[in-house]
Coordinates of C-alpha atoms and ligand atoms in Angstrom, one line a residue:
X1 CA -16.5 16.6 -22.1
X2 CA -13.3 18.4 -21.4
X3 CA -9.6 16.4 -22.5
X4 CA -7.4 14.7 -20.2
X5 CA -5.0 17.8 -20.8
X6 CA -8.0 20.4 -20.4
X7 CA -9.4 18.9 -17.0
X8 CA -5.7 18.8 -15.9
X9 CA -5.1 22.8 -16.9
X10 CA -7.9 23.7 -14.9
X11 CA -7.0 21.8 -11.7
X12 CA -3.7 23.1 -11.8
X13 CA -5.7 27.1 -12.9
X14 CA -7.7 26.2 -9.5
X15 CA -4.5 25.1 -7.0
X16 CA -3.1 28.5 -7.6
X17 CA -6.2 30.2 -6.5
X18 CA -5.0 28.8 -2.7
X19 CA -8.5 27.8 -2.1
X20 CA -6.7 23.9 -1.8
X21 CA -4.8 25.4 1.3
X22 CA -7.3 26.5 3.2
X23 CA -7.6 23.7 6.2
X24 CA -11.2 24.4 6.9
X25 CA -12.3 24.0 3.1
X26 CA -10.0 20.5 2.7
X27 CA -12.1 19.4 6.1
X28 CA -15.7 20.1 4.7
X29 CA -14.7 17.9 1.3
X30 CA -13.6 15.1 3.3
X31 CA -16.9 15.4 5.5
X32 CA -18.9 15.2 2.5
X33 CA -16.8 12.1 0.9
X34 CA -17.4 10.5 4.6
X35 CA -21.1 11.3 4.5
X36 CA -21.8 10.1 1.0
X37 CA -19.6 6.6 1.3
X38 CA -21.7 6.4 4.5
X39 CA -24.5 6.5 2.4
X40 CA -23.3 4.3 -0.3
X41 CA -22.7 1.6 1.8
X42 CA -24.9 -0.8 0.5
X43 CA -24.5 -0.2 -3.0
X44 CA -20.5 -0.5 -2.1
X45 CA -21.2 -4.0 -1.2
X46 CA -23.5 -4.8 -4.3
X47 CA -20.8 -3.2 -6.8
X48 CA -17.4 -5.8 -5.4
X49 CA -20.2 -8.2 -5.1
X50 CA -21.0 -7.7 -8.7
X51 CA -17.1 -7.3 -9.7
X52 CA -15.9 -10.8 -8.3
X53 CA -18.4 -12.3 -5.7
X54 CA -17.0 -10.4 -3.1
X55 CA -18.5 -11.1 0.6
X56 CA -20.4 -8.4 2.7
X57 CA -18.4 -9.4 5.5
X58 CA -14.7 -9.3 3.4
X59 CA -15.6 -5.8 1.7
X60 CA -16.2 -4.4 5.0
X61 CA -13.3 -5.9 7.1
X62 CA -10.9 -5.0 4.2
X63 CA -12.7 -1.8 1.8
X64 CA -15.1 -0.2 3.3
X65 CA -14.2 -0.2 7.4
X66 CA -10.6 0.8 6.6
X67 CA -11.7 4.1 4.5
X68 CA -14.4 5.1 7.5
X69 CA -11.5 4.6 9.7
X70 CA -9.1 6.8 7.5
X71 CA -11.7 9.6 7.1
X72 CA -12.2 9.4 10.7
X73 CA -8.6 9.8 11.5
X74 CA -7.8 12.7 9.1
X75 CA -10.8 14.2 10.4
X76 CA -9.9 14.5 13.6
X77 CA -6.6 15.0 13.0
X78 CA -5.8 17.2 10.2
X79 CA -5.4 20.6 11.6
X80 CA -2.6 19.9 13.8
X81 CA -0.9 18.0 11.2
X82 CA -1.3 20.6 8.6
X83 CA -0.1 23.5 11.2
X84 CA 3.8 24.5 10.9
X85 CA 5.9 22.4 13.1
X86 CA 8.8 24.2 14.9
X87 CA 11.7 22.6 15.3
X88 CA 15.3 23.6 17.4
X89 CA 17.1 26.0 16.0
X90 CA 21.0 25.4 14.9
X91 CA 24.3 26.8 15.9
X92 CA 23.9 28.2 12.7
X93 CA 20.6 29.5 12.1
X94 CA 20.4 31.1 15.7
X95 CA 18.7 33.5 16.6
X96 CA 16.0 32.0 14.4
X97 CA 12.6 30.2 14.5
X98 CA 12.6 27.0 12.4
X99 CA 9.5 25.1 11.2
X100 CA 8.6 22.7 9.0
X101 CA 5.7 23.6 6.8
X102 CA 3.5 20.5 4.8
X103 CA 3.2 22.2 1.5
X104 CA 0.6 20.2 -1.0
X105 CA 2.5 19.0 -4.1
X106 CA 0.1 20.2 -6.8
X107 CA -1.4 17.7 -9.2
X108 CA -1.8 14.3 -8.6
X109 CA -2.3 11.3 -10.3
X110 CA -3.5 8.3 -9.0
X111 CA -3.6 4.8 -10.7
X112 CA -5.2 2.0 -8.6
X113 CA -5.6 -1.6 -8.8
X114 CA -8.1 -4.0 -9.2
X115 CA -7.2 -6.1 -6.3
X116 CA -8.7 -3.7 -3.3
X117 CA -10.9 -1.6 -5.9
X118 CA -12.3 1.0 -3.1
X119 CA -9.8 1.3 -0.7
X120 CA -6.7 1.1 -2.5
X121 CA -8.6 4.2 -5.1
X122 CA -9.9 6.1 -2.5
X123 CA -7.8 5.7 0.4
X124 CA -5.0 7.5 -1.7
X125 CA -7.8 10.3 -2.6
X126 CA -8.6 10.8 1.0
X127 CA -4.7 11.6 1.8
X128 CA -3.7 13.8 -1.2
X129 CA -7.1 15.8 -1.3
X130 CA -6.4 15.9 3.3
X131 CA -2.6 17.2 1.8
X132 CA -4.7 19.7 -0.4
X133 CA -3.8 18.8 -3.8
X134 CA -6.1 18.2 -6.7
X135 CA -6.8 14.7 -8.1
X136 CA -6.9 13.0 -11.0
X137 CA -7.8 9.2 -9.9
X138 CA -8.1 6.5 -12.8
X139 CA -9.5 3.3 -10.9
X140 CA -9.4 -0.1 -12.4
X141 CA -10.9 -1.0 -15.4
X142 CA -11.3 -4.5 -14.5
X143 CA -14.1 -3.5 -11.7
X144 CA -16.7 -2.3 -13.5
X145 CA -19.3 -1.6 -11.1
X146 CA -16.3 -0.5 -8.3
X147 CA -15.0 1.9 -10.3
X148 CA -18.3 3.3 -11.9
X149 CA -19.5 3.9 -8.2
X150 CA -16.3 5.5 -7.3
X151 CA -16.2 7.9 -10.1
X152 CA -20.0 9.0 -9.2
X153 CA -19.3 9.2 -5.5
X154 CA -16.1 11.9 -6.8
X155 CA -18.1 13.4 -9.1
X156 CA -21.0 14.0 -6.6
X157 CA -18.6 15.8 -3.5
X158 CA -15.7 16.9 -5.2
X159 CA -15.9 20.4 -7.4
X160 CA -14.0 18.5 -11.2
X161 CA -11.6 21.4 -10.7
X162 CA -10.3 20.0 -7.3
X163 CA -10.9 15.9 -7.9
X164 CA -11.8 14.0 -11.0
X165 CA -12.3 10.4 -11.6
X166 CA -11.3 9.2 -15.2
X167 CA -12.5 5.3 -15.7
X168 CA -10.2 3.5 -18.8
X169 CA -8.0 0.8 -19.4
X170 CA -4.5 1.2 -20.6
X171 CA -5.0 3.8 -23.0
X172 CA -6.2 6.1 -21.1
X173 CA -3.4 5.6 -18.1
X174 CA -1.1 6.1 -20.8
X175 CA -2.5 9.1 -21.9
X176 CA -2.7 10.1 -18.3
X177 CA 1.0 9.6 -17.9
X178 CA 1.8 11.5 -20.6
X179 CA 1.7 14.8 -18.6
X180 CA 2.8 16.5 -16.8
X181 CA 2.0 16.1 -12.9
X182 CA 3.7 17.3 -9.2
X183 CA 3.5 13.7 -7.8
X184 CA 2.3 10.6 -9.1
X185 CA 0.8 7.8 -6.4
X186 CA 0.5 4.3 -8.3
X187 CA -0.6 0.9 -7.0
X188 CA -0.4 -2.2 -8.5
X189 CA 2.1 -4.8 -10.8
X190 CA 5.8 -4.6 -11.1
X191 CA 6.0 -4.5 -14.9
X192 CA 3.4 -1.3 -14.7
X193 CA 5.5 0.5 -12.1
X194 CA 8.2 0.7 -14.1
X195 CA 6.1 2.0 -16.8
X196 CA 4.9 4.5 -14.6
X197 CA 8.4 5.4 -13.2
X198 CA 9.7 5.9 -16.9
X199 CA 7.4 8.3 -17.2
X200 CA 7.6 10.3 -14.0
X201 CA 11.3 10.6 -14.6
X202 CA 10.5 12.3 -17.9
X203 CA 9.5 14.9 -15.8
X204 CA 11.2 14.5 -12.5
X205 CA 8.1 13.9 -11.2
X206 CA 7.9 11.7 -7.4
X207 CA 6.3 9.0 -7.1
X208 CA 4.8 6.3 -4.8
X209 CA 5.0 2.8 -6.1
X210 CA 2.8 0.4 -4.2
X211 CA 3.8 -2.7 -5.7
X212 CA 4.1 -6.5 -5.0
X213 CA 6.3 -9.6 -5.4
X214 CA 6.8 -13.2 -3.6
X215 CA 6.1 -12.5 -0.1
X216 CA 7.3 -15.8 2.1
X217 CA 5.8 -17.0 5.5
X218 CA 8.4 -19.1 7.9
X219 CA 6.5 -21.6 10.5
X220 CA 9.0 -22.9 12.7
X221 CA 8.8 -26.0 14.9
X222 CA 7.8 -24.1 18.1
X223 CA 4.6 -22.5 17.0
X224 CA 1.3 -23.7 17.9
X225 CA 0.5 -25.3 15.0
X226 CA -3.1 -25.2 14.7
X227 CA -3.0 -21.8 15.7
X228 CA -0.8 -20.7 12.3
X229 CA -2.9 -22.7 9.9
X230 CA -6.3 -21.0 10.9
X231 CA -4.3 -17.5 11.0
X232 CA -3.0 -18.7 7.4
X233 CA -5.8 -20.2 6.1
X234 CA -7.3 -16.4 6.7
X235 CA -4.9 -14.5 5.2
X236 CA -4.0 -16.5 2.4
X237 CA -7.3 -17.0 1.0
X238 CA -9.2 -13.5 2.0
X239 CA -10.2 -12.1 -1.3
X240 CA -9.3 -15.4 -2.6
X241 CA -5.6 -15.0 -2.6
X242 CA -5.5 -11.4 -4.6
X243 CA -4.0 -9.3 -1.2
X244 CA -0.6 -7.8 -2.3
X245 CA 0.6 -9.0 1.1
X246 CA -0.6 -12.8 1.0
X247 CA 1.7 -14.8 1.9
X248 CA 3.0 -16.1 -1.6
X249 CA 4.7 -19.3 -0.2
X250 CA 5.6 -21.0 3.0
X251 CA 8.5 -22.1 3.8
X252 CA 8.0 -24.7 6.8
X253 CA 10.5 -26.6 8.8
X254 CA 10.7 -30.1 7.5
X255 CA 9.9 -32.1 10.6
X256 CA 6.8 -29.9 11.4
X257 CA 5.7 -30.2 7.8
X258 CA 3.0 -32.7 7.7
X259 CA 1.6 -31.9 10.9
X260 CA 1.1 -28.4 9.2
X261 CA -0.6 -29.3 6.2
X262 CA -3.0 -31.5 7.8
X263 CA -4.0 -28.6 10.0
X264 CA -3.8 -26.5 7.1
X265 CA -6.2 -28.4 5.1
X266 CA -8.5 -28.9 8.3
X267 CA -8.6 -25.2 8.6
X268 CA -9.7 -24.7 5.0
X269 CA -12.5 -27.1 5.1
X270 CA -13.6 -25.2 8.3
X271 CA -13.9 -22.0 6.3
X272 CA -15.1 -22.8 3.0
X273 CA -16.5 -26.3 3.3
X274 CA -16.0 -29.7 1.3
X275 CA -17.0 -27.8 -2.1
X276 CA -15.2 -24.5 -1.8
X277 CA -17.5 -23.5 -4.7
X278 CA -19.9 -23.5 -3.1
X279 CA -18.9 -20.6 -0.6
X280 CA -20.7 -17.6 -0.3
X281 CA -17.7 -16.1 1.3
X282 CA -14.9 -17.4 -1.2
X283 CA -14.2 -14.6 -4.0
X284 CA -13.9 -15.6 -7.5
X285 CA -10.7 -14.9 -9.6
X286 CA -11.3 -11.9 -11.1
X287 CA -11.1 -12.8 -14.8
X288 CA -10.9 -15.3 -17.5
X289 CA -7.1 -13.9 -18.2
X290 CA -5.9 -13.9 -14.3
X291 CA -8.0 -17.8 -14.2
X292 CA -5.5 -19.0 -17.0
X293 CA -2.5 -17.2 -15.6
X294 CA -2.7 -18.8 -12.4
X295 CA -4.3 -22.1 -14.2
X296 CA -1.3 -22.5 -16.5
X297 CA 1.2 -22.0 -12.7
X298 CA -0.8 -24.7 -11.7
X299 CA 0.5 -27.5 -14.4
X300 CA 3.1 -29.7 -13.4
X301 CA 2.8 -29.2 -9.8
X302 CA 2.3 -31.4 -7.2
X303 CA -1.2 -30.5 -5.9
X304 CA -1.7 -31.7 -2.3
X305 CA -5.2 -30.0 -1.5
X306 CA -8.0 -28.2 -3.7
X307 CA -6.6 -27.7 -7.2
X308 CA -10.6 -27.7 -8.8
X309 CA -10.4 -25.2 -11.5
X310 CA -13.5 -23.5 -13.4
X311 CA -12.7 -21.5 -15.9
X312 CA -16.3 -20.1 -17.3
X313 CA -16.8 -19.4 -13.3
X314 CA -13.8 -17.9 -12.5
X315 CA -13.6 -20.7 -9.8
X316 CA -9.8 -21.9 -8.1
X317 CA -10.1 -23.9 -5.0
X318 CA -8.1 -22.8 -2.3
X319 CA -5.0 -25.4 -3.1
X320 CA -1.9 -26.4 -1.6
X321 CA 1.2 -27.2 -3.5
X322 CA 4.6 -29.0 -2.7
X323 CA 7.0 -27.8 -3.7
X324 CA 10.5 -29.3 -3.8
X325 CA 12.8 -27.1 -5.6
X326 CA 12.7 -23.0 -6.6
X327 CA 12.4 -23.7 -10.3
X328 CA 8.4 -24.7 -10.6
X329 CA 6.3 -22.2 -12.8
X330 CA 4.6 -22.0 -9.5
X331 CA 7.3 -20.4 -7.7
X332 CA 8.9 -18.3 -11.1
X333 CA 6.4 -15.4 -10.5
X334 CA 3.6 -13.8 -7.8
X335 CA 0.7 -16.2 -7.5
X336 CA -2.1 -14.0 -6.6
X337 CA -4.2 -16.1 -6.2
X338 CA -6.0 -18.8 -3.7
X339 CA -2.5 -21.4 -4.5
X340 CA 0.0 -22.0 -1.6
X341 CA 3.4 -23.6 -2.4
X342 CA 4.7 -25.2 0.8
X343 CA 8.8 -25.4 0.8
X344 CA 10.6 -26.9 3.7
X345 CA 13.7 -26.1 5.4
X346 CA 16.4 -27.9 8.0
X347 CA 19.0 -25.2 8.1
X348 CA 19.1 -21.4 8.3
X349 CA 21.2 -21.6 5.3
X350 CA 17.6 -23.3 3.9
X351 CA 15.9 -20.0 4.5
X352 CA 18.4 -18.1 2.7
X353 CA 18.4 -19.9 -0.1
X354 CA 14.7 -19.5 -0.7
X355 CA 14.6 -15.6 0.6
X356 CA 17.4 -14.6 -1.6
X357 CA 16.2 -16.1 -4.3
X358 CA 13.8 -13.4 -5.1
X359 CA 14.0 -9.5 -5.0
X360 CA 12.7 -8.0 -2.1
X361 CA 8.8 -8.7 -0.8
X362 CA 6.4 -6.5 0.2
X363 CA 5.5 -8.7 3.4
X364 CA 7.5 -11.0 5.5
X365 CA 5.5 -13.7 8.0
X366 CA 7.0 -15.2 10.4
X367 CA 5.1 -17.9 12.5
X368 CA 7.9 -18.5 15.7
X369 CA 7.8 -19.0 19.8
X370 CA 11.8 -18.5 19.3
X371 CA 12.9 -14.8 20.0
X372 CA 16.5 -15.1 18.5
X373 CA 15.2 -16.5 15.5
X374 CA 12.4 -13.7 15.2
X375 CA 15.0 -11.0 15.8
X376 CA 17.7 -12.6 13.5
X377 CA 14.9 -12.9 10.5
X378 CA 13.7 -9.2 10.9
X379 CA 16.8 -8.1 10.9
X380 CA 18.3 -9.9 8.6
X381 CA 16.3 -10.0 5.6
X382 CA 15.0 -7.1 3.7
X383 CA 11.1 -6.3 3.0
X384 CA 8.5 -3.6 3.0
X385 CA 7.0 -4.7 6.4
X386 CA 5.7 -8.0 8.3
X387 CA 3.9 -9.4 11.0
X388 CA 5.0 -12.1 13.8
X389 CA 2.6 -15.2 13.8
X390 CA -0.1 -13.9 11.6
X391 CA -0.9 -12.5 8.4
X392 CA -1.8 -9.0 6.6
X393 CA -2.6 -7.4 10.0
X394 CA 0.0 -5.1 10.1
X395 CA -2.0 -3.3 7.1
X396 CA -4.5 -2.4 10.2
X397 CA -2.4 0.0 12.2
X398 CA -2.4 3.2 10.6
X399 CA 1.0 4.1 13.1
X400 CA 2.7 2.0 10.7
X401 CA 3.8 2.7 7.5
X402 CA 2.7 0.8 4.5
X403 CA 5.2 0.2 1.1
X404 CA 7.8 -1.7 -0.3
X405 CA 11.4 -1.9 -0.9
X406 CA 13.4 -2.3 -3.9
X407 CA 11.0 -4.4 -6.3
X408 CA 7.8 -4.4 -4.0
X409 CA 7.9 -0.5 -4.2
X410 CA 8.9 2.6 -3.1
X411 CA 7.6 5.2 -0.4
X412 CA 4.9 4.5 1.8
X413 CA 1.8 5.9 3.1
X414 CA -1.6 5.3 5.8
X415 CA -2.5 7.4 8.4
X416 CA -0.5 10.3 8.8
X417 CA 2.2 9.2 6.9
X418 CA -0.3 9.2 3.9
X419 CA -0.8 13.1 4.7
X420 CA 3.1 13.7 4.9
X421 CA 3.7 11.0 1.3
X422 CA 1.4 13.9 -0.5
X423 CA 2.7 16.7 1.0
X424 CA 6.3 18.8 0.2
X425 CA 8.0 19.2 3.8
X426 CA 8.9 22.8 2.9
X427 CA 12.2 24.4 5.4
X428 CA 11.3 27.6 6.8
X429 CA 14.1 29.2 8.9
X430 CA 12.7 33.1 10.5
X431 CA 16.0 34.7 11.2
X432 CA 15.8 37.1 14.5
X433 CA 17.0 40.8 14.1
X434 CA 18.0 41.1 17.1
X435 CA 21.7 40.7 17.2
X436 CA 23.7 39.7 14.0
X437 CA 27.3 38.2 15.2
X438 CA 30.2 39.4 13.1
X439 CA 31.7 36.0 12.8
X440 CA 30.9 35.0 9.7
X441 CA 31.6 37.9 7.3
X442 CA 34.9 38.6 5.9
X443 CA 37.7 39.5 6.6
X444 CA 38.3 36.0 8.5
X445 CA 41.6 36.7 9.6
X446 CA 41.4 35.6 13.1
X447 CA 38.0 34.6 13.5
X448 CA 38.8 30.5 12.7
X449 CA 39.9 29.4 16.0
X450 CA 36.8 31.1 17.4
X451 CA 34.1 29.3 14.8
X452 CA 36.5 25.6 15.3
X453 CA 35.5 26.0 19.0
X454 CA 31.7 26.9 18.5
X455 CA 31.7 23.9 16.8
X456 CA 33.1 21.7 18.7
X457 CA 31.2 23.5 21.3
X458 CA 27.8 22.9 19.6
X459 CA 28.5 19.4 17.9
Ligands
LIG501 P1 -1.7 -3.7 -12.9 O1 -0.3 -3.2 -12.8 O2 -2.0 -4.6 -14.1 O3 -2.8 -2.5 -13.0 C1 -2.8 -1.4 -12.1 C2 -3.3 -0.1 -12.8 O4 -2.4 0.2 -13.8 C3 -4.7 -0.3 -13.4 O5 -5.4 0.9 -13.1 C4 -4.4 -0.4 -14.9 O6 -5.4 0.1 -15.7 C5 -3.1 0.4 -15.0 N1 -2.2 -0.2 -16.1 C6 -2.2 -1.5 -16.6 N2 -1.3 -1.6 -17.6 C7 -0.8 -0.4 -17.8 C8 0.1 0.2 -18.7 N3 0.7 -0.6 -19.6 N4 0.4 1.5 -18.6 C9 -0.2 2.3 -17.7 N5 -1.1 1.8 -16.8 C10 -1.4 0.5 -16.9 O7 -2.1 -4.4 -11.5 P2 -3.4 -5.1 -11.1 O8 -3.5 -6.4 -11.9 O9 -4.6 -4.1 -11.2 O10 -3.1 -5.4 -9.6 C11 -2.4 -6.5 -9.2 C12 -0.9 -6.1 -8.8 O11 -0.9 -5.0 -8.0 C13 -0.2 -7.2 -8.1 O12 1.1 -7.3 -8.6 C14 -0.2 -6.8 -6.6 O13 0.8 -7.3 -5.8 C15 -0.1 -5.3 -6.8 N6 -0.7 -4.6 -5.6 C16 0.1 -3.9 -4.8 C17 -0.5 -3.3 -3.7 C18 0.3 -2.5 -2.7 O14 -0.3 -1.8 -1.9 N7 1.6 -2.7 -2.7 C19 -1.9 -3.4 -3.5 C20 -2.6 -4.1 -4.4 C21 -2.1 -4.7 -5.5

């Protein structure tokens, strides 16, 4: 079997054949990919089934649907967006023809999470292979059966000198990041995407970081209650609580509070029954090290609901906390997990408090009938991107663009804006011949008045 370095060398031999920038070619991979996912559906399920109890029904809302939906989408749309956009010409340029032309980066690396395991690995793929790059894509190693099906689905459409799936742990990202690549597309933990920034600026390489963080949810006291708790009780414990854009907290006003958790813990009962354990459509932590982690945030706090932990099953109820000050273990780091902290608030100033308390989130919730207060929360505080009286669904629209700011992450990408993240937007200006104004060469003497008015003119 070839190196890390070898396979690498003869991607990058293979993107300067040009064979990458031929639209039709990039179109018949991603058919293929289409075809055979299609056709691994089943075994899709049975793999995140395997991995962490995953449901049929969660693996296709959130994996599976959402990559058939992609493919679709770049399908259908990728020759227009590849094709050289014209834009206006300047003052300046003119007489020219201007376009912007989506160049593919090169080489890229990929380095995916656990959390997601298919679509957060080959959602990326589908986008920088659409971009026509080659691919290097090193899914988790804590989804074994994912990440094995995902590296024979690659191995089975994609030639090894165009895409390449490299399983490992660590070690073998490491070794990964030790070269030399065009852009480098990276989802998961804060501490890692620093690692992986150190060593893209080794080389000045870009990157996406698709990270995480403390993402808050308000619930005011003009919102349908019940109405927020089912919507929470959803998106909080889909995929058992391991969504990058759970809510990590709520943050609820104080006379609305109780009235909240009782619906709260209604709702959850609804969903997963009086012995959550017992759920077929609950996930299970996804190991022994991530079941202590979120075990030893549990001691010391004030458990309200759930709090039945398993450790040889990988078992947390869903659980709600109270919390009454920003200092709990609970509220020191991102949960990730099925565990709600519920904070209140009287005051705006409240709000602040909390929000500002931590870097920037990756998701914001707000659960509100009071436009002001919507407006003034959007605008005022500072995240990758939210939703107004729900939770995770503005993942769903591919029109919108998906990343974080500041902690949670950098650049963004879905739908088309996952073909533009993985593609170089390359400024091509044609000059005409036609006529060739005397105004800007030397000598100037006299010619200033003339190019202050043009600009003024044109400005
Ligand atoms: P992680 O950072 O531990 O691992 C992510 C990837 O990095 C894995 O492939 C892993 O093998 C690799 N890795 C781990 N340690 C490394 C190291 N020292 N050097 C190089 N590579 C290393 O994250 P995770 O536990 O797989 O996922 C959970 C985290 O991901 C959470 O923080 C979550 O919020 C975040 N996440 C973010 C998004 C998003 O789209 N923003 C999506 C899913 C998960």
């Amino acid at each position: 079997m070839d190196t890390i370095p070898e396979i690498l060398l003869k991607q990058k031999a293979f993107f300067k054949s040009q064979k990458t920038k031929e639209v039709s070619y990039r179109l018949s991979l991603l058919k293929a990919l289409k075809q055979e996912i299609v056709s691994n559906e089943q075994a899709i399920y049975e793999a995140l089934k395997k991995d962490f109890k995953k449901s049929e029904f969660e693996t296709f809302i959130s994996e599976f649907g959402l990559v058939i939906s992609e493919l679709n989408l770049v399908i259908k749309n990728l020759k227009k967006w590849a094709k050289p956009k014209r834009v206006k010409s300047s003052m300046l340029t003119f007489p020219s023809q201007d376009y912007i032309y989506k160049e593919p980066y090169g080489s890229i690396l990929i380095i995916a999470p656990w959390n997601y395991p298919f679509l957060l690995a080959i959602e990326p793929l589908i986008m920088a292979i659409a971009a026509g790059n080659t691919v290097i894509l090193k899914p988790s190693e804590l989804t074994k059966h994912t990440s094995q099906l995902i590296t024979n689905i690659v191995q089975k459409i994609f030639p090894e000198t165009i895409a390449q799936s490299i399983e490992g742990g660590i070690e073998t990202a490491t070794e990964l990041l030790a070269q030399k690549w065009d852009y480098i597309f990276f989802t998961g933990s804060v501490p890692v995407g620093k690692i992986v920034a150190r060593a893209a600026a080794k080389h000045l390489t870009p990157v996406t970081l698709e990270l995480g963080g403390k993402s808050p949810g308000i619930i005011d006291d003009t919102v349908d209650l019940k109405l927020a708790a089912r919507r929470i009780s959803w998106g909080k414990f889909l995929n058992a609580g391991q969504t990058c854009i759970a809510a990590d907290y709520i943050i609820v006003k104080s006379n609305v509070k109780d009235a909240f958790i009782d619906a709260l813990k209604t709702e959850i009962i609804k969903r997963y029954g009086v012995n959550p354990k017992e759920s077929v459509d609950l996930p299970r932590i996804i190991n022994k090290k991530n079941l202590l982690r979120l075990a030893n945030m549990l001691e010391g706090s004030h458990v309200i609901f759930g709090g039945h932990v398993d450790v040889d099953a990988c078992y947390i109820a869903p659980t709600l906390i109270d919390v009454p000050n920003l200092d709990s273990k609970i509220m020191s780091d991102e949960i990730f997990g099925p565990v709600l902290p519920i904070l209140t608030y009287d005051t705006e100033q409240d709000i602040e408090n909390i929000i500002w308390h931590y870097d920037k989130p990756l998701a914001f919730y707000i659960f509100s009938n009071n436009k002001t207060f919507i407006e003034q929360a959007i605008k005022k505080y500072s995240f990758g991107g939210g939703v107004v009286n729900d939770l995770l669904i503005h993942f769903g629209n591919h029109r919108l663009p998906f990343g974080g700011i500041g902690a949670s992450g950098m650049g963004a990408y879905h739908g088309k804006m996952g073909f533009d993240t993985f593609s170089h937007h390359k400024s091509i200006s044609k000059r005409g011949n036609w006529i060739d104004p005397s105004i800007r060469y030397a000598p100037y003497k006299g010619k200033l008045g003339l190019l202050k008015k043009m600009f003024k003119y044109f400005s």
